CSV table of C-alpha atoms in Angstrom, one decimal:
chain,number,residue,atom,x,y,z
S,1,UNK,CA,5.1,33.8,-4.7
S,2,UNK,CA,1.6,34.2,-4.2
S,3,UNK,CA,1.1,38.2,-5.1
S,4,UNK,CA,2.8,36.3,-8.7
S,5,UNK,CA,0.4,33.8,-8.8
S,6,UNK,CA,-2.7,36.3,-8.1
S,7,UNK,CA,-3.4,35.0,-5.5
S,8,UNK,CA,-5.4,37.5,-2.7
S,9,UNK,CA,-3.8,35.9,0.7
S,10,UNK,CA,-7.8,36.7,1.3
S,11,UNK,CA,-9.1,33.6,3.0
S,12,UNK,CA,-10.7,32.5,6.0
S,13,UNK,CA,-8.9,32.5,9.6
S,14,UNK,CA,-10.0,29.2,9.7
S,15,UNK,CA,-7.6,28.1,6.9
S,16,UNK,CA,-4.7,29.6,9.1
S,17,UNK,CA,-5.6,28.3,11.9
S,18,UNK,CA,-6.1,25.2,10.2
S,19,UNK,CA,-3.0,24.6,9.0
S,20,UNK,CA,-1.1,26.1,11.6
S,21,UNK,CA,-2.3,23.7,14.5
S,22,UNK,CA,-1.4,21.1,12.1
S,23,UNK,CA,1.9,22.2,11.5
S,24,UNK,CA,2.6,22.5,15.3
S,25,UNK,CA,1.1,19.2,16.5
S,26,UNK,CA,3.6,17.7,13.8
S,27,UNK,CA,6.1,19.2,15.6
S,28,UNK,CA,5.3,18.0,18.6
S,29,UNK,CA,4.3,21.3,20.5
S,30,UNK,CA,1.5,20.8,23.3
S,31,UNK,CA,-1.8,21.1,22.7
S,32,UNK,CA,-2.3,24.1,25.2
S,33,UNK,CA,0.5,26.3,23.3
S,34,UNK,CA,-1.4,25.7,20.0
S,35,UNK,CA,-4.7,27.4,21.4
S,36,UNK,CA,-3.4,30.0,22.6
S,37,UNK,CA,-1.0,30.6,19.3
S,38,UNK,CA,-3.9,29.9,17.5
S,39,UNK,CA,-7.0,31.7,19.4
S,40,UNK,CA,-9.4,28.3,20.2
S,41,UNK,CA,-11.1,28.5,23.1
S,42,UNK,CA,-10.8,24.8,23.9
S,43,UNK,CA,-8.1,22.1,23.6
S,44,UNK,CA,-11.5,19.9,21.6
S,45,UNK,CA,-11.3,22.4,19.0
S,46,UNK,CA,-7.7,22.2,18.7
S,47,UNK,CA,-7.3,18.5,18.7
S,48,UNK,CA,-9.9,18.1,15.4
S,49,UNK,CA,-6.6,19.5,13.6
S,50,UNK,CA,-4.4,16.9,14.1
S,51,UNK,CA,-3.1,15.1,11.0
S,52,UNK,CA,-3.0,11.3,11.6
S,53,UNK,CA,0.4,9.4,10.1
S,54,UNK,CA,-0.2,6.7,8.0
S,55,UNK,CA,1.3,4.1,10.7
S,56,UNK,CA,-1.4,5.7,12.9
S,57,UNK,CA,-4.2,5.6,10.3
S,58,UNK,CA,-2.7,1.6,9.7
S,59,UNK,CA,-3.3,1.0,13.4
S,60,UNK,CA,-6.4,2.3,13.8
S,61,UNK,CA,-7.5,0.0,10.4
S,62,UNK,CA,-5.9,-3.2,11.6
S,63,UNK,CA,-8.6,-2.5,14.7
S,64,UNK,CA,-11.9,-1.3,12.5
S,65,UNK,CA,-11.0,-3.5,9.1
S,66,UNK,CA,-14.1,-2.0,6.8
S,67,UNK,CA,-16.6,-3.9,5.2
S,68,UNK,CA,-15.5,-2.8,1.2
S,69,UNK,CA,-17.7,-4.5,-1.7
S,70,UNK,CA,-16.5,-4.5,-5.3
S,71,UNK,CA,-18.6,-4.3,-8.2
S,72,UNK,CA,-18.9,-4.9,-12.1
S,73,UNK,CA,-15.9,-7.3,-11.5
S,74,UNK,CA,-14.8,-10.4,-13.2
S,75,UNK,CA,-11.7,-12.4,-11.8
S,76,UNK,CA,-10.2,-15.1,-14.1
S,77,UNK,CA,-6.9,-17.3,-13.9
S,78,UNK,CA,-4.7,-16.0,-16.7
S,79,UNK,CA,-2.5,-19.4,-17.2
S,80,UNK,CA,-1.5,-19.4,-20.8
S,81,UNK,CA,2.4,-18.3,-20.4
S,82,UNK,CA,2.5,-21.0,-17.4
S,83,UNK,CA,2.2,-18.3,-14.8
S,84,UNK,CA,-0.2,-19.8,-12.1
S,85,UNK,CA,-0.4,-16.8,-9.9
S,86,UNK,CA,-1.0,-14.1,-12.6
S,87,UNK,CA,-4.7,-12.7,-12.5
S,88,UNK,CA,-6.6,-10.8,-15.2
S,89,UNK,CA,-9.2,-8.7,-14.1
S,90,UNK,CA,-12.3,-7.6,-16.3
S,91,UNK,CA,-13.7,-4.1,-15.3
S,92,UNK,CA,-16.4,-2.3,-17.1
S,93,UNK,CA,-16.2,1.3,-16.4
S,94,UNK,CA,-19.4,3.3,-18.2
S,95,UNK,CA,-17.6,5.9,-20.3
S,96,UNK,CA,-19.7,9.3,-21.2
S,97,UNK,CA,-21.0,7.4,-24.9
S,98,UNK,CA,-20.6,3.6,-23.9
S,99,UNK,CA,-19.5,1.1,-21.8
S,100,UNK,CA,-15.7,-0.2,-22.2
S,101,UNK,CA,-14.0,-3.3,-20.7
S,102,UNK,CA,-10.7,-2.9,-19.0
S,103,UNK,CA,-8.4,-5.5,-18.0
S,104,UNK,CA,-5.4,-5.2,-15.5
S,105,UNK,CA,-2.9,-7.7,-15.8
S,106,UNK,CA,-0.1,-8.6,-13.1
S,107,UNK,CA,3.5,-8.3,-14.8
S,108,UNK,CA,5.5,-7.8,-11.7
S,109,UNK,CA,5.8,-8.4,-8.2
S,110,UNK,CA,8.9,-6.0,-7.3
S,111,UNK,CA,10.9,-6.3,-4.2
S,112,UNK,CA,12.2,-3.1,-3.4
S,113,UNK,CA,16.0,-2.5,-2.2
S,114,UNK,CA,16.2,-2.5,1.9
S,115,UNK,CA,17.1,0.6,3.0
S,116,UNK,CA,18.8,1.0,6.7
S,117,UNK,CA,15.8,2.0,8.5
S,118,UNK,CA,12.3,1.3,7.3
S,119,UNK,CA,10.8,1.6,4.5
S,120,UNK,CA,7.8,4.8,4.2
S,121,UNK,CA,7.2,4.6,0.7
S,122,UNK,CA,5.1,8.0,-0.1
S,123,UNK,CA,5.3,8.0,-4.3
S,124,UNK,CA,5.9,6.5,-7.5
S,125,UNK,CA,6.1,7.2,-11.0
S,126,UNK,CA,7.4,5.6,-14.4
S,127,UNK,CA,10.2,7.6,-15.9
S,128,UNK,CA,10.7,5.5,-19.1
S,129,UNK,CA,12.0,1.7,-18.2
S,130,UNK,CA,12.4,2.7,-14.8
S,131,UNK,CA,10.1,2.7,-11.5
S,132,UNK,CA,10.6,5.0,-8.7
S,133,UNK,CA,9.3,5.1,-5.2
S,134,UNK,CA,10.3,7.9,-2.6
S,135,UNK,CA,11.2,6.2,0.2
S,136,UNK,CA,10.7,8.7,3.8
S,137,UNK,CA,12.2,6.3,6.3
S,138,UNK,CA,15.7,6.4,4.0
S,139,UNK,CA,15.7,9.9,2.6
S,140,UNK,CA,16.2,8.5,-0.9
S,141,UNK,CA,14.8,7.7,-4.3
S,142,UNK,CA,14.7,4.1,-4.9
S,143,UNK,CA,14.9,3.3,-8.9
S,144,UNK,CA,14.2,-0.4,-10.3
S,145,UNK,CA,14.2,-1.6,-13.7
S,146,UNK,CA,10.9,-2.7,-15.3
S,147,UNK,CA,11.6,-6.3,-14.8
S,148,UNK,CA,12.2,-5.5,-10.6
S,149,UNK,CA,15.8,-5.5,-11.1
S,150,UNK,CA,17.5,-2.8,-8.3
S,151,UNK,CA,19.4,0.0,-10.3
S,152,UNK,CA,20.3,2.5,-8.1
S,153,UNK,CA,19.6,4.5,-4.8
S,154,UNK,CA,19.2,8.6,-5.0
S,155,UNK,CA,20.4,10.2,-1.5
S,156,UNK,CA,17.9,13.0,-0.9
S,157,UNK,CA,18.4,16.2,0.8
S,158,UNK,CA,15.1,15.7,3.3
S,159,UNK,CA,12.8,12.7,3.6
S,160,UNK,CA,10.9,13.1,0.7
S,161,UNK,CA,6.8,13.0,-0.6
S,162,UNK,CA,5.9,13.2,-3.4
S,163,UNK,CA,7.4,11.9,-6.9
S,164,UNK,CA,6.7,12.5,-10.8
S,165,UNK,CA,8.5,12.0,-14.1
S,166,UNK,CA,8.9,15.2,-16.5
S,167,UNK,CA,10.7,13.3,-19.1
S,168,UNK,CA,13.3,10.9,-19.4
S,169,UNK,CA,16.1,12.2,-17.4
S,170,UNK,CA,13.8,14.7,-15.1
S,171,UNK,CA,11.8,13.8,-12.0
S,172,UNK,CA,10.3,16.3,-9.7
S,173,UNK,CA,10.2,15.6,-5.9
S,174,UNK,CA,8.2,17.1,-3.2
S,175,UNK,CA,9.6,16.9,0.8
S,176,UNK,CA,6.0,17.3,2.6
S,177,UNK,CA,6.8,19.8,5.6
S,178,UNK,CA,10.0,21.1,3.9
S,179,UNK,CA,8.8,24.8,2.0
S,180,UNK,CA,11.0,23.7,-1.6
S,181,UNK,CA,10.4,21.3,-3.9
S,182,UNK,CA,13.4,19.9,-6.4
S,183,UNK,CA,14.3,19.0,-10.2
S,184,UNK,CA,16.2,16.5,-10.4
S,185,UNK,CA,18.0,14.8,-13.2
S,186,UNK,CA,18.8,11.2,-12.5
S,187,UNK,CA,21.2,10.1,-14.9
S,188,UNK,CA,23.6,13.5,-14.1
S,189,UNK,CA,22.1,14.0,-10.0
S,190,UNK,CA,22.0,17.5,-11.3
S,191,UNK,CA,19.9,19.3,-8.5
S,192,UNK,CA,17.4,22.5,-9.1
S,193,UNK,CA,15.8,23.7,-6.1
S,194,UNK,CA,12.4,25.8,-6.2
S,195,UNK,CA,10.9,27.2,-2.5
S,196,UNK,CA,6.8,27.1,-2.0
S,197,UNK,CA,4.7,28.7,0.4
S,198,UNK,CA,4.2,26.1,2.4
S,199,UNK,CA,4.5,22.2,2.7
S,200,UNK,CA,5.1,20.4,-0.3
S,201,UNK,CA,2.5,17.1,-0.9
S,202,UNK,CA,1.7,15.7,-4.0
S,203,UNK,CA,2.9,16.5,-7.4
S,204,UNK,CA,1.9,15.3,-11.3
S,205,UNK,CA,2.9,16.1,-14.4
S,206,UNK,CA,0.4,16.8,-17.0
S,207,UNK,CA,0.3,19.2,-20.0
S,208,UNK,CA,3.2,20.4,-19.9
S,209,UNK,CA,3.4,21.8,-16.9
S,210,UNK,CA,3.3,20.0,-12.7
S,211,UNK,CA,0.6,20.2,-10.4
S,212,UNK,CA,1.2,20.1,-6.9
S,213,UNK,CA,-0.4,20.2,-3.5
S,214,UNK,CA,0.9,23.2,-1.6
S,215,UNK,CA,-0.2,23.6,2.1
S,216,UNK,CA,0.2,27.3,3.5
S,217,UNK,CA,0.5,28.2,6.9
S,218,UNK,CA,-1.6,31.4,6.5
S,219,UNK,CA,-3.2,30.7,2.7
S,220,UNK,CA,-4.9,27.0,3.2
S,221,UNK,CA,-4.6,24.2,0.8
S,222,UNK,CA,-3.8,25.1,-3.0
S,223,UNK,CA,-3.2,23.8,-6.1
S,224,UNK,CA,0.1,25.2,-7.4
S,225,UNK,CA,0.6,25.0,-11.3
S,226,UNK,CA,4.2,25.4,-12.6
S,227,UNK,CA,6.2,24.8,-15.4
S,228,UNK,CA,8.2,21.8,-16.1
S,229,UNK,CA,11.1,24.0,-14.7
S,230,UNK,CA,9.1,24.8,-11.6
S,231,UNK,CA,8.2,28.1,-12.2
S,232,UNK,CA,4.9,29.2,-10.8
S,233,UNK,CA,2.2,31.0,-13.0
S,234,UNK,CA,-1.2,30.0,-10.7
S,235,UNK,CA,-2.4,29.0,-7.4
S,236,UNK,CA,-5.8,27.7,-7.2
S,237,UNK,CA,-7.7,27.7,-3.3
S,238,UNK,CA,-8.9,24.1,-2.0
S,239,UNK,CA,-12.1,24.5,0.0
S,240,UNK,CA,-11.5,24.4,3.7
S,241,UNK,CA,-14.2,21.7,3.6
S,242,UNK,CA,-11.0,19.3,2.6
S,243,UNK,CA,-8.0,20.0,4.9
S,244,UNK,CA,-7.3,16.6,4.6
S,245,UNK,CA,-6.1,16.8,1.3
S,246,UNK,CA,-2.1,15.6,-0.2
S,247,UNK,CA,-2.1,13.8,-3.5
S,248,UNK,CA,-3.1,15.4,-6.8
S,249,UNK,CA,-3.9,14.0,-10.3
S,250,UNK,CA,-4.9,15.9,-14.0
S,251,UNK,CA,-7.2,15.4,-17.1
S,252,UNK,CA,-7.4,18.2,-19.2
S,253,UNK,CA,-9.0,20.8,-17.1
S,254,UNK,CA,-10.4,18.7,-14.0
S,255,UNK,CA,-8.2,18.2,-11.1
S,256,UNK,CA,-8.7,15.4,-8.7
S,257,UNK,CA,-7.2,15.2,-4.9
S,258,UNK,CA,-8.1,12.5,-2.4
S,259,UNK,CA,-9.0,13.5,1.1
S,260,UNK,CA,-8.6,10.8,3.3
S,261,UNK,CA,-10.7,11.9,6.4
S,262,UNK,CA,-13.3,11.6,5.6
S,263,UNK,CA,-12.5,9.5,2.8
S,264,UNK,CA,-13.6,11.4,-0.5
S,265,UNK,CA,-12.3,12.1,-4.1
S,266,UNK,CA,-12.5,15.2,-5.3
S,267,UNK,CA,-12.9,16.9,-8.4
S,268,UNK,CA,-12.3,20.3,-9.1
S,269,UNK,CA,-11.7,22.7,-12.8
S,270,UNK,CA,-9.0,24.9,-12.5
S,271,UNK,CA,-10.9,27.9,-10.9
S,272,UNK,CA,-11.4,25.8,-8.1
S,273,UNK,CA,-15.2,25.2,-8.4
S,274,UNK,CA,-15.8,21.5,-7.1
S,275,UNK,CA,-17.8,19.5,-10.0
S,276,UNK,CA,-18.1,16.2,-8.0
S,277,UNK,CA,-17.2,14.4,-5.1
S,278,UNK,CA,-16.8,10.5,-4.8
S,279,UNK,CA,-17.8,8.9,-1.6
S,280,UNK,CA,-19.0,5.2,-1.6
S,281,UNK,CA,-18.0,2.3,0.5
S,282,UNK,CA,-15.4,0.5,-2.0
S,283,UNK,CA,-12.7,2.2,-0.2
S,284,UNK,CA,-11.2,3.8,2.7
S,285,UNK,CA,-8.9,6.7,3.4
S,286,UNK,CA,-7.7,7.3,0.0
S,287,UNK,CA,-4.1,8.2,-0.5
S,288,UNK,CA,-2.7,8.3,-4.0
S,289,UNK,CA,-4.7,9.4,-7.4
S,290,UNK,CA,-3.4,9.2,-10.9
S,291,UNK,CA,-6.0,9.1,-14.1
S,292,UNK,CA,-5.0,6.7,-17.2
S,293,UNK,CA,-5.9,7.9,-21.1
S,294,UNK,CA,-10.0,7.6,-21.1
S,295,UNK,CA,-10.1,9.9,-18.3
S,296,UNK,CA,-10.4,7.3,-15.8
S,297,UNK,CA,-8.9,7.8,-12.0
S,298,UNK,CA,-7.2,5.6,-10.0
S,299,UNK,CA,-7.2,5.9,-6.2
S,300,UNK,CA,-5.4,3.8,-4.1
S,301,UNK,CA,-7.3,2.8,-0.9
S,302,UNK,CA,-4.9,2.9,2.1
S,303,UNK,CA,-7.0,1.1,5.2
S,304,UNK,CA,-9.2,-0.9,2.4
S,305,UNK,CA,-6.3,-2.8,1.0
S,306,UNK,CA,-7.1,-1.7,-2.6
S,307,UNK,CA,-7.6,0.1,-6.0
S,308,UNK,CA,-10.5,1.6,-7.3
S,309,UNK,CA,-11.1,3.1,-10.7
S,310,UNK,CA,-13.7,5.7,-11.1
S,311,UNK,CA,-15.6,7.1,-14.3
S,312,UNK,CA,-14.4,10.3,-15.5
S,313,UNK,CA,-17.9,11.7,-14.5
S,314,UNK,CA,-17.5,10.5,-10.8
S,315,UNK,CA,-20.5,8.6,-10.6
S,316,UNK,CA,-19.6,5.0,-10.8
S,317,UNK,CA,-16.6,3.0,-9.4
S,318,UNK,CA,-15.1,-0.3,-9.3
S,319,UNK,CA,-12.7,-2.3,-7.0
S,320,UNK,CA,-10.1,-3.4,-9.5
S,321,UNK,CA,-7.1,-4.5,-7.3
S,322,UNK,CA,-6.9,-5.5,-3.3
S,323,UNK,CA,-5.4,-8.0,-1.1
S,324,UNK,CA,-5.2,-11.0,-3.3
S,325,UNK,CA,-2.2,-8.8,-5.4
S,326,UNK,CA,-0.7,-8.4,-2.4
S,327,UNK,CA,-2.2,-5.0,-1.6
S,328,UNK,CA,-0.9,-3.9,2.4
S,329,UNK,CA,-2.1,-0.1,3.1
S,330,UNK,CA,-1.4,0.9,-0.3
S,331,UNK,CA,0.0,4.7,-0.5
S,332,UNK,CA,1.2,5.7,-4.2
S,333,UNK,CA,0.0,5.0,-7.4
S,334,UNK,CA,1.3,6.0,-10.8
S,335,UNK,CA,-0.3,5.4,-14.5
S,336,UNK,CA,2.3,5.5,-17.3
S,337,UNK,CA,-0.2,7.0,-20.3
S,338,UNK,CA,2.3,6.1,-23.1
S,339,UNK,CA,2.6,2.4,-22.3
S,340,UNK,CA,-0.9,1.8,-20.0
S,341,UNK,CA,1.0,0.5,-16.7
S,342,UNK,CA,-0.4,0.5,-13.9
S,343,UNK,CA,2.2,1.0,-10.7
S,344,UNK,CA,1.1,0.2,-7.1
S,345,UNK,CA,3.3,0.5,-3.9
S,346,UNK,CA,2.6,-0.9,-0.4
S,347,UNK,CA,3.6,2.2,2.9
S,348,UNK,CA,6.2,0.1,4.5
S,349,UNK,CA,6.6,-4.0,3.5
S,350,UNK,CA,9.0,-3.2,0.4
S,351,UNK,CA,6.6,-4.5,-2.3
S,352,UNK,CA,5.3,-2.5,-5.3
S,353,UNK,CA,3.4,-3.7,-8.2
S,354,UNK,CA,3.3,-3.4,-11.8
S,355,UNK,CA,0.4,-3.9,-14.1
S,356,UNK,CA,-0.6,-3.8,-18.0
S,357,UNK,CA,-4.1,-1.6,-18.5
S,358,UNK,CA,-5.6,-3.5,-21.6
S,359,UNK,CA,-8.7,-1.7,-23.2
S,360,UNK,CA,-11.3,-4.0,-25.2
């Protein structure tokens, strides 16, 4: 796979070891095994490797709740329909030639099917009326109507990651420390199964073809372009300086990932070079990323309780959502370009959100 994509298998021994002490904490193997497997000299160095879970990360929040400001913000009471509780937001975002208003309006509160253990929701995406959410703690696909109506469960064949739509039938799904990714077709449950090398994070779909996080045990993090049929035509390095890094989103030729310690967005073209990095106190440990029509991206703020949309340029961002639409360690975040919608979903309390983008 990677001699196809051109890639070297050149990199540092720090991406190995890297990714390899993270892969063996995960499993649970002591920390003395993992220097000596991996050459570190002291159990410290090992231990900086360690990949937090979210229900860690949401503990460790619930005991240092940051201090997150907003700005640019307008609130108002959108009452006209006879809908107390629905909230229109007014946010200008300063585009490259002139400043635009944006307004993100509440359509629905849905309550997602109970599973038998858990819910770990991990992605979402909009595959024409539908929502889906990958659920971890169930193994499954979880698939409401636009209205929050339950239409069906998926049984999956590993607890799943990441989730995107390819068209109106496909959906592509990512099983994080599983080396495979699969195409699936959820009207049919027709199953096409592609291997990676290495875990299996994020995943979008964007011109044409799927973007996806790939973490190697002896290449690093990379961006892995494929077709819409999974097969792979480039890999493109992450700096080490991010090894943090699991959700991906695309516009045109930038690629943005969030890394969520420290808590940065990233953007990158698709050689790899870094153009900008986005690190200001509106948010903490970022999780999902997804970027709407203008160019703007989305992050969802997992310990901050909320949504922030940044300028295509990275320079300037705005709270736009948080705790008062019900916001609880937000993980994955979907924008439906066709329709401008807006979908939100909380880690583990079975609520996900839907919103209308309206552009003045």
């Amino acid at each position: 796979m990677c001699t196809k994509a051109g890639l070297s298998g050149n990199f540092t021994n720090h991406s190995g070891k890297r990714t390899c002490a993270t892969t063996m904490f995960q499993s649970g193997i002591d920390e003395q095994t993992i220097m000596s497997r991996t050459g570190h000299r002291s159990v410290q160095g090992v231990r900086k490797y360690k990949r937090p879970s979210d229900d860690q990360l949401r503990d460790i929040s619930n005991v240092l709740e940051p201090n997150c400001k907003s700005s640019k913000i307008k609130t108002e009471n959108n009452s006209s329909d006879g809908k107390e509780n629905e909230k229109c937001h007014i946010v200008e975002l300063q585009s490259q030639s002139a400043t635009s208003n944006m307004q993100i309006q509440q359509i629905q509160d849905i309550q997602l099917q109970p599973g038998n253990a858990n819910f770990d929701i991990k992605g979402c995406t909009i595959n024409g009326d539908k929502v889906l959410f990958t659920d971890k703690g169930n193994c499954r696909i979880i698939i409401h109507d636009s209205t929050g109506v339950h239409v069906e469960d998926i049984p999956l064949s590993a607890e799943p990651f990441g989730i995107t739509a390819i068209d109106n039938n496909m959906v592509a799904v990512t099983f994080g420390r599983k080396q495979y990714f699969e195409i699936i077709n959820i009207n049919t449950k027709e199953v096409t199964k592609r291997t990676t090398e290495g875990n299996s994070w994020g995943i979008t779909y964007e011109n044409g073809n799927l973007y996806m996080i790939v973490d190697g045990h002896m290449h690093g993090i990379n961006v892995a372009i494929m077709t819409s049929s999974g097969e792979l035509f480039k890999m493109i390095p992450v700096s080490t300086d991010f090894d943090q890094t699991e959700y991906v989103a695309v516009d045109g030729d930038s690629i943005f990932f969030t890394v969520f310690i420290p808590k940065d967005l990233v953007c990158m073209d698709v050689n790899g070079a870094v153009q900008w990095q986005f690190e200001k106190n509106i948010f903490n440990q970022p999780r999902g990323v997804t970027t709407d029509t203008l160019g703007n991206i989305f992050v969802a703020g997992f310990s901050s309780h909320n949504v922030i949309a940044v300028q295509k340029s990275g320079s300037e961002g705005s709270e736009i959502l948080n705790k008062n639409e019900g916001l609880n360690y937000p993980t994955s975040i979907y924008c439906d370009k066709t329709n401008n919608r807006l979908l939100v979903s909380n880690l583990n309390n079975g609520h996900a959100y839907l919103f209308n983008i309206v552009y003045d």
